[in-house]
């Protein structure tokens, strides 16, 4: 799905309710930026411009992550792969570990709705729970539903100007992965314009129906 489609929202819920580990490359990169690591310093400017971080950096990050014990019972890749080179590297990583991709979920959302979703997005500074000014405000204003935290953050790249660059990167570099996975019969499309609960039900049905 394009930026703002609802990938993180759904992956977080699948993690909470199905015990699948959510691996978000965006979250990992933001943690690197925050820690001031070498990788974080290289990635920060690229992310602020809304461009994609070089493949070799992302591939190394994911490869190290999927080898961790908490990924043993399955994982959701949220925001990866985003280029053909990343998809090919993922194929190699999985097959060398005797793993396979069970499902690839495409989330479709109208372009105008994406901008509204991105510019209203914020999250809990303490636990990372995701919110939206209009579509998902905390039940009690200023207090995180999940942890009771009262500090929230907004991403630097969640502004109207950067969104244009991010959408361009999506169309040019990531959208070609749709035919790549469609050709292998693993791609399932869900209507990302539906309400969050309805999107979640669609994904759960998809996962259940095709379980082998
Ligand atoms: P992505 O990870 O694809 O960039 P997010 O899951 O962070 O997207 O969602 C972007 C914003 O839109 C968040 O503020 C989230 O609360 C909101 N959102 C997610 N899914 C929906 C939906 N189905 N309807 C309305 N708003 C949504
Ligand atoms: P969104 O889903 O809203 O686009 P993410 O949190 O997934 O946001 O990504 C934020 C930024 O991190 C991207 O714009 C890009 O710069 C970088 N990034 C995340 N995942 C990847 C990836 N797989 N390949 C290259 N860059 C990535
Ligand atoms: Zn919280």
Short mmCIF file of C-alpha atoms and ligand atoms in Angstrom, two decimals:
data_model
loop_
_atom_site.label_atom_id
_atom_site.label_comp_id
_atom_site.label_asym_id
_atom_site.label_seq_id
_atom_site.Cartn_x
_atom_site.Cartn_y
_atom_site.Cartn_z
CA UNK A 1 0.00 0.00 0.00
CA UNK A 2 1.06 3.59 -0.58
CA UNK A 3 2.10 5.84 2.33
CA UNK A 4 -0.88 6.39 4.65
CA UNK A 5 -2.84 3.40 3.35
CA UNK A 6 -3.16 1.90 6.83
CA UNK A 7 -0.37 -0.69 6.77
CA UNK A 8 0.95 0.14 10.23
CA UNK A 9 -2.54 0.28 11.75
CA UNK A 10 -3.42 -3.18 10.48
CA UNK A 11 -0.01 -4.73 11.18
CA UNK A 12 -0.13 -3.50 14.77
CA UNK A 13 -3.53 -5.10 15.28
CA UNK A 14 -2.45 -8.37 13.65
CA UNK A 15 0.52 -8.41 16.00
CA UNK A 16 -1.67 -7.80 19.07
CA UNK A 17 -4.37 -10.31 18.15
CA UNK A 18 -2.51 -12.99 16.17
CA UNK A 19 0.93 -13.02 17.73
CA UNK A 20 2.67 -12.24 14.46
CA UNK A 21 5.66 -9.93 14.89
CA UNK A 22 5.28 -6.57 13.14
CA UNK A 23 8.49 -5.58 11.38
CA UNK A 24 8.14 -2.00 10.17
CA UNK A 25 11.18 -0.74 8.28
CA UNK A 26 9.93 2.85 8.81
CA UNK A 27 9.81 2.34 12.60
CA UNK A 28 13.24 0.68 12.56
CA UNK A 29 14.71 3.57 10.59
CA UNK A 30 13.13 6.15 12.89
CA UNK A 31 14.66 4.32 15.88
CA UNK A 32 18.08 4.48 14.16
CA UNK A 33 17.66 8.20 13.51
CA UNK A 34 16.69 8.79 17.15
CA UNK A 35 19.67 6.82 18.46
CA UNK A 36 22.04 8.83 16.27
CA UNK A 37 23.63 5.70 14.78
CA UNK A 38 25.67 5.78 11.57
CA UNK A 39 22.72 4.25 9.67
CA UNK A 40 20.37 6.80 11.25
CA UNK A 41 22.59 9.68 10.14
CA UNK A 42 22.66 8.35 6.58
CA UNK A 43 18.89 7.80 6.47
CA UNK A 44 17.58 11.00 8.13
CA UNK A 45 17.91 13.41 5.19
CA UNK A 46 16.62 10.85 2.69
CA UNK A 47 13.51 10.22 4.80
CA UNK A 48 12.85 13.93 5.24
CA UNK A 49 12.91 14.36 1.47
CA UNK A 50 10.47 11.47 1.07
CA UNK A 51 12.87 9.32 -0.93
CA UNK A 52 13.72 5.68 -0.39
CA UNK A 53 16.72 4.68 1.70
CA UNK A 54 19.30 2.62 -0.32
CA UNK A 55 18.37 -1.03 -0.77
CA UNK A 56 21.53 -2.49 0.79
CA UNK A 57 20.88 -0.68 4.09
CA UNK A 58 17.27 -1.83 4.33
CA UNK A 59 18.07 -5.38 3.28
CA UNK A 60 20.76 -5.69 5.97
CA UNK A 61 18.34 -4.29 8.57
CA UNK A 62 15.61 -6.82 7.71
CA UNK A 63 17.98 -9.74 7.37
CA UNK A 64 19.32 -9.16 10.90
CA UNK A 65 15.81 -8.74 12.25
CA UNK A 66 14.15 -11.87 10.88
CA UNK A 67 16.87 -14.00 12.45
CA UNK A 68 15.83 -12.91 15.96
CA UNK A 69 13.98 -15.45 18.16
CA UNK A 70 10.78 -13.36 18.35
CA UNK A 71 10.24 -13.92 14.61
CA UNK A 72 10.13 -17.68 14.99
CA UNK A 73 6.33 -17.90 14.88
CA UNK A 74 5.89 -15.70 11.84
CA UNK A 75 6.17 -12.04 11.03
CA UNK A 76 4.50 -9.27 9.07
CA UNK A 77 6.68 -7.13 6.86
CA UNK A 78 5.22 -3.62 7.09
CA UNK A 79 6.69 -1.31 4.47
CA UNK A 80 9.14 -3.85 3.02
CA UNK A 81 9.91 -4.71 0.24
CA UNK A 82 9.55 -1.39 -1.56
CA UNK A 83 11.70 -2.06 -4.65
CA UNK A 84 12.28 -4.99 -6.97
CA UNK A 85 15.82 -5.41 -5.59
CA UNK A 86 14.38 -5.67 -2.07
CA UNK A 87 11.80 -8.24 -3.19
CA UNK A 88 14.51 -10.36 -4.81
CA UNK A 89 16.68 -10.11 -1.69
CA UNK A 90 13.67 -11.16 0.42
CA UNK A 91 13.17 -14.23 -1.77
CA UNK A 92 16.79 -15.22 -1.16
CA UNK A 93 16.61 -14.59 2.60
CA UNK A 94 13.45 -16.63 3.00
CA UNK A 95 14.47 -19.57 0.86
CA UNK A 96 17.87 -19.84 2.59
CA UNK A 97 15.97 -20.16 5.88
CA UNK A 98 13.40 -22.62 4.54
CA UNK A 99 10.64 -20.01 4.84
CA UNK A 100 8.08 -18.74 2.36
CA UNK A 101 5.78 -15.78 1.92
CA UNK A 102 2.27 -16.92 2.79
CA UNK A 103 0.43 -13.79 1.71
CA UNK A 104 1.04 -10.43 0.15
CA UNK A 105 -1.69 -7.90 0.94
CA UNK A 106 -2.33 -4.92 -1.30
CA UNK A 107 -4.23 -2.06 0.37
CA UNK A 108 -5.88 0.30 -2.10
CA UNK A 109 -6.74 3.87 -1.03
CA UNK A 110 -7.67 6.94 -3.10
CA UNK A 111 -4.89 9.45 -3.47
CA UNK A 112 -6.89 12.32 -1.89
CA UNK A 113 -7.65 10.20 1.17
CA UNK A 114 -3.95 9.37 1.60
CA UNK A 115 -2.99 13.00 2.11
CA UNK A 116 -5.74 13.46 4.72
CA UNK A 117 -4.62 10.32 6.53
CA UNK A 118 -0.97 11.30 6.55
CA UNK A 119 -1.37 14.92 7.62
CA UNK A 120 -3.63 13.94 10.58
CA UNK A 121 -1.43 11.09 11.80
CA UNK A 122 0.23 11.04 15.24
CA UNK A 123 1.35 8.40 17.70
CA UNK A 124 1.95 7.82 21.38
CA UNK A 125 5.53 8.77 22.31
CA UNK A 126 5.62 6.07 24.99
CA UNK A 127 4.13 2.95 23.36
CA UNK A 128 3.89 3.87 19.66
CA UNK A 129 0.13 3.34 19.34
CA UNK A 130 -1.13 5.07 16.20
CA UNK A 131 -3.84 7.76 16.09
CA UNK A 132 -5.49 10.24 13.73
CA UNK A 133 -6.89 13.70 14.46
CA UNK A 134 -10.20 12.89 12.75
CA UNK A 135 -10.37 9.15 12.09
CA UNK A 136 -8.93 7.75 15.32
CA UNK A 137 -8.59 10.22 18.17
CA UNK A 138 -7.84 8.78 21.64
CA UNK A 139 -11.06 8.02 23.59
CA UNK A 140 -10.01 10.59 26.20
CA UNK A 141 -8.37 13.59 24.53
CA UNK A 142 -4.64 13.79 25.25
CA UNK A 143 -4.43 10.32 26.83
CA UNK A 144 -3.21 7.18 25.03
CA UNK A 145 -5.87 4.42 25.00
CA UNK A 146 -3.21 1.73 25.13
CA UNK A 147 -0.83 2.90 27.87
CA UNK A 148 -2.26 6.06 29.46
CA UNK A 149 0.70 8.11 28.16
CA UNK A 150 0.14 11.83 27.60
CA UNK A 151 2.94 12.64 25.16
CA UNK A 152 2.40 12.28 21.43
CA UNK A 153 4.62 12.72 18.38
CA UNK A 154 4.16 13.60 14.72
CA UNK A 155 6.54 12.47 12.01
CA UNK A 156 8.68 15.12 10.34
CA UNK A 157 7.88 13.67 6.91
CA UNK A 158 4.09 13.74 7.45
CA UNK A 159 3.54 17.07 5.69
CA UNK A 160 1.79 17.85 2.40
CA UNK A 161 5.04 18.67 0.49
CA UNK A 162 6.88 15.47 1.41
CA UNK A 163 3.79 13.40 0.70
CA UNK A 164 4.10 14.29 -2.99
CA UNK A 165 7.65 12.89 -3.14
CA UNK A 166 6.65 9.79 -1.17
CA UNK A 167 3.75 9.08 -3.51
CA UNK A 168 6.07 9.49 -6.50
CA UNK A 169 8.50 6.98 -4.96
CA UNK A 170 5.59 4.61 -4.39
CA UNK A 171 4.35 4.78 -7.99
CA UNK A 172 7.79 4.55 -9.58
CA UNK A 173 9.59 2.10 -7.33
CA UNK A 174 7.06 0.14 -5.26
CA UNK A 175 3.98 -0.31 -7.48
CA UNK A 176 5.94 -2.62 -9.87
CA UNK A 177 5.92 -5.18 -7.04
CA UNK A 178 2.18 -5.69 -7.54
CA UNK A 179 2.55 -7.55 -10.87
CA UNK A 180 5.64 -9.30 -9.42
CA UNK A 181 3.57 -10.88 -6.64
CA UNK A 182 0.37 -11.21 -8.67
CA UNK A 183 2.22 -13.44 -11.12
CA UNK A 184 3.05 -15.80 -8.28
CA UNK A 185 -0.52 -16.03 -7.06
CA UNK A 186 0.17 -14.70 -3.53
CA UNK A 187 -1.29 -11.22 -3.95
CA UNK A 188 -4.61 -10.36 -2.28
CA UNK A 189 -6.27 -6.99 -2.57
CA UNK A 190 -8.22 -5.36 0.26
CA UNK A 191 -10.29 -2.18 0.09
CA UNK A 192 -8.30 0.23 2.24
CA UNK A 193 -11.03 2.91 1.94
CA UNK A 194 -13.24 0.96 4.34
CA UNK A 195 -13.29 1.68 8.09
CA UNK A 196 -10.38 0.28 10.12
CA UNK A 197 -12.40 -2.60 11.60
CA UNK A 198 -13.75 -3.58 8.18
CA UNK A 199 -10.26 -3.56 6.68
CA UNK A 200 -9.07 -5.75 9.54
CA UNK A 201 -11.91 -8.25 8.92
CA UNK A 202 -11.03 -8.40 5.22
CA UNK A 203 -7.42 -9.17 6.06
CA UNK A 204 -8.34 -11.82 8.63
CA UNK A 205 -10.63 -13.51 6.11
CA UNK A 206 -7.91 -13.45 3.50
CA UNK A 207 -5.39 -15.01 5.86
CA UNK A 208 -7.81 -17.69 7.03
CA UNK A 209 -9.15 -18.62 3.60
CA UNK A 210 -5.74 -19.24 2.13
CA UNK A 211 -4.03 -20.93 5.01
CA UNK A 212 -2.31 -24.09 3.82
P1 LIG B 1 0.77 3.44 6.70
O1 LIG B 1 1.48 2.58 7.72
O2 LIG B 1 0.29 2.68 5.53
O3 LIG B 1 1.59 4.65 6.30
P2 LIG B 1 -1.06 4.12 8.94
O4 LIG B 1 -1.54 2.81 9.41
O5 LIG B 1 -0.06 4.84 9.79
O6 LIG B 1 -0.54 4.03 7.41
O7 LIG B 1 -2.35 5.06 8.73
C1 LIG B 1 -2.22 6.44 8.37
C2 LIG B 1 -3.19 7.28 9.19
O8 LIG B 1 -4.53 6.98 8.76
C3 LIG B 1 -3.15 7.01 10.70
O9 LIG B 1 -3.33 8.24 11.39
C4 LIG B 1 -4.32 6.05 10.95
O10 LIG B 1 -4.89 6.24 12.24
C5 LIG B 1 -5.30 6.44 9.84
N1 LIG B 1 -6.02 5.29 9.28
C6 LIG B 1 -5.56 4.02 9.09
N2 LIG B 1 -6.49 3.22 8.55
C7 LIG B 1 -7.59 4.01 8.34
C8 LIG B 1 -8.92 3.77 7.81
N3 LIG B 1 -9.27 2.56 7.34
N4 LIG B 1 -9.77 4.81 7.79
C9 LIG B 1 -9.40 6.04 8.24
N5 LIG B 1 -8.19 6.32 8.75
C10 LIG B 1 -7.29 5.33 8.81
P1 LIG B 2 4.78 5.29 5.03
O1 LIG B 2 4.15 3.94 5.08
O2 LIG B 2 3.91 6.37 5.57
O3 LIG B 2 5.33 5.63 3.67
P2 LIG B 2 7.16 4.35 6.48
O4 LIG B 2 7.21 4.59 7.94
O5 LIG B 2 6.94 2.98 5.98
O6 LIG B 2 6.08 5.37 5.93
O7 LIG B 2 8.50 4.89 5.81
C1 LIG B 2 9.03 6.18 6.11
C2 LIG B 2 10.29 6.42 5.27
O8 LIG B 2 11.29 5.46 5.63
C3 LIG B 2 10.11 6.25 3.75
O9 LIG B 2 9.63 7.43 3.13
C4 LIG B 2 11.54 5.89 3.33
O10 LIG B 2 12.37 7.05 3.30
C5 LIG B 2 12.02 5.02 4.48
N1 LIG B 2 11.73 3.59 4.24
C6 LIG B 2 10.88 2.79 4.96
N2 LIG B 2 10.86 1.54 4.48
C7 LIG B 2 11.71 1.54 3.41
C8 LIG B 2 12.11 0.55 2.48
N3 LIG B 2 11.64 -0.72 2.52
N4 LIG B 2 13.00 0.90 1.51
C9 LIG B 2 13.50 2.16 1.45
N5 LIG B 2 13.16 3.14 2.28
C10 LIG B 2 12.27 2.84 3.27
ZN1 LIG B 3 0.65 4.72 24.51
#
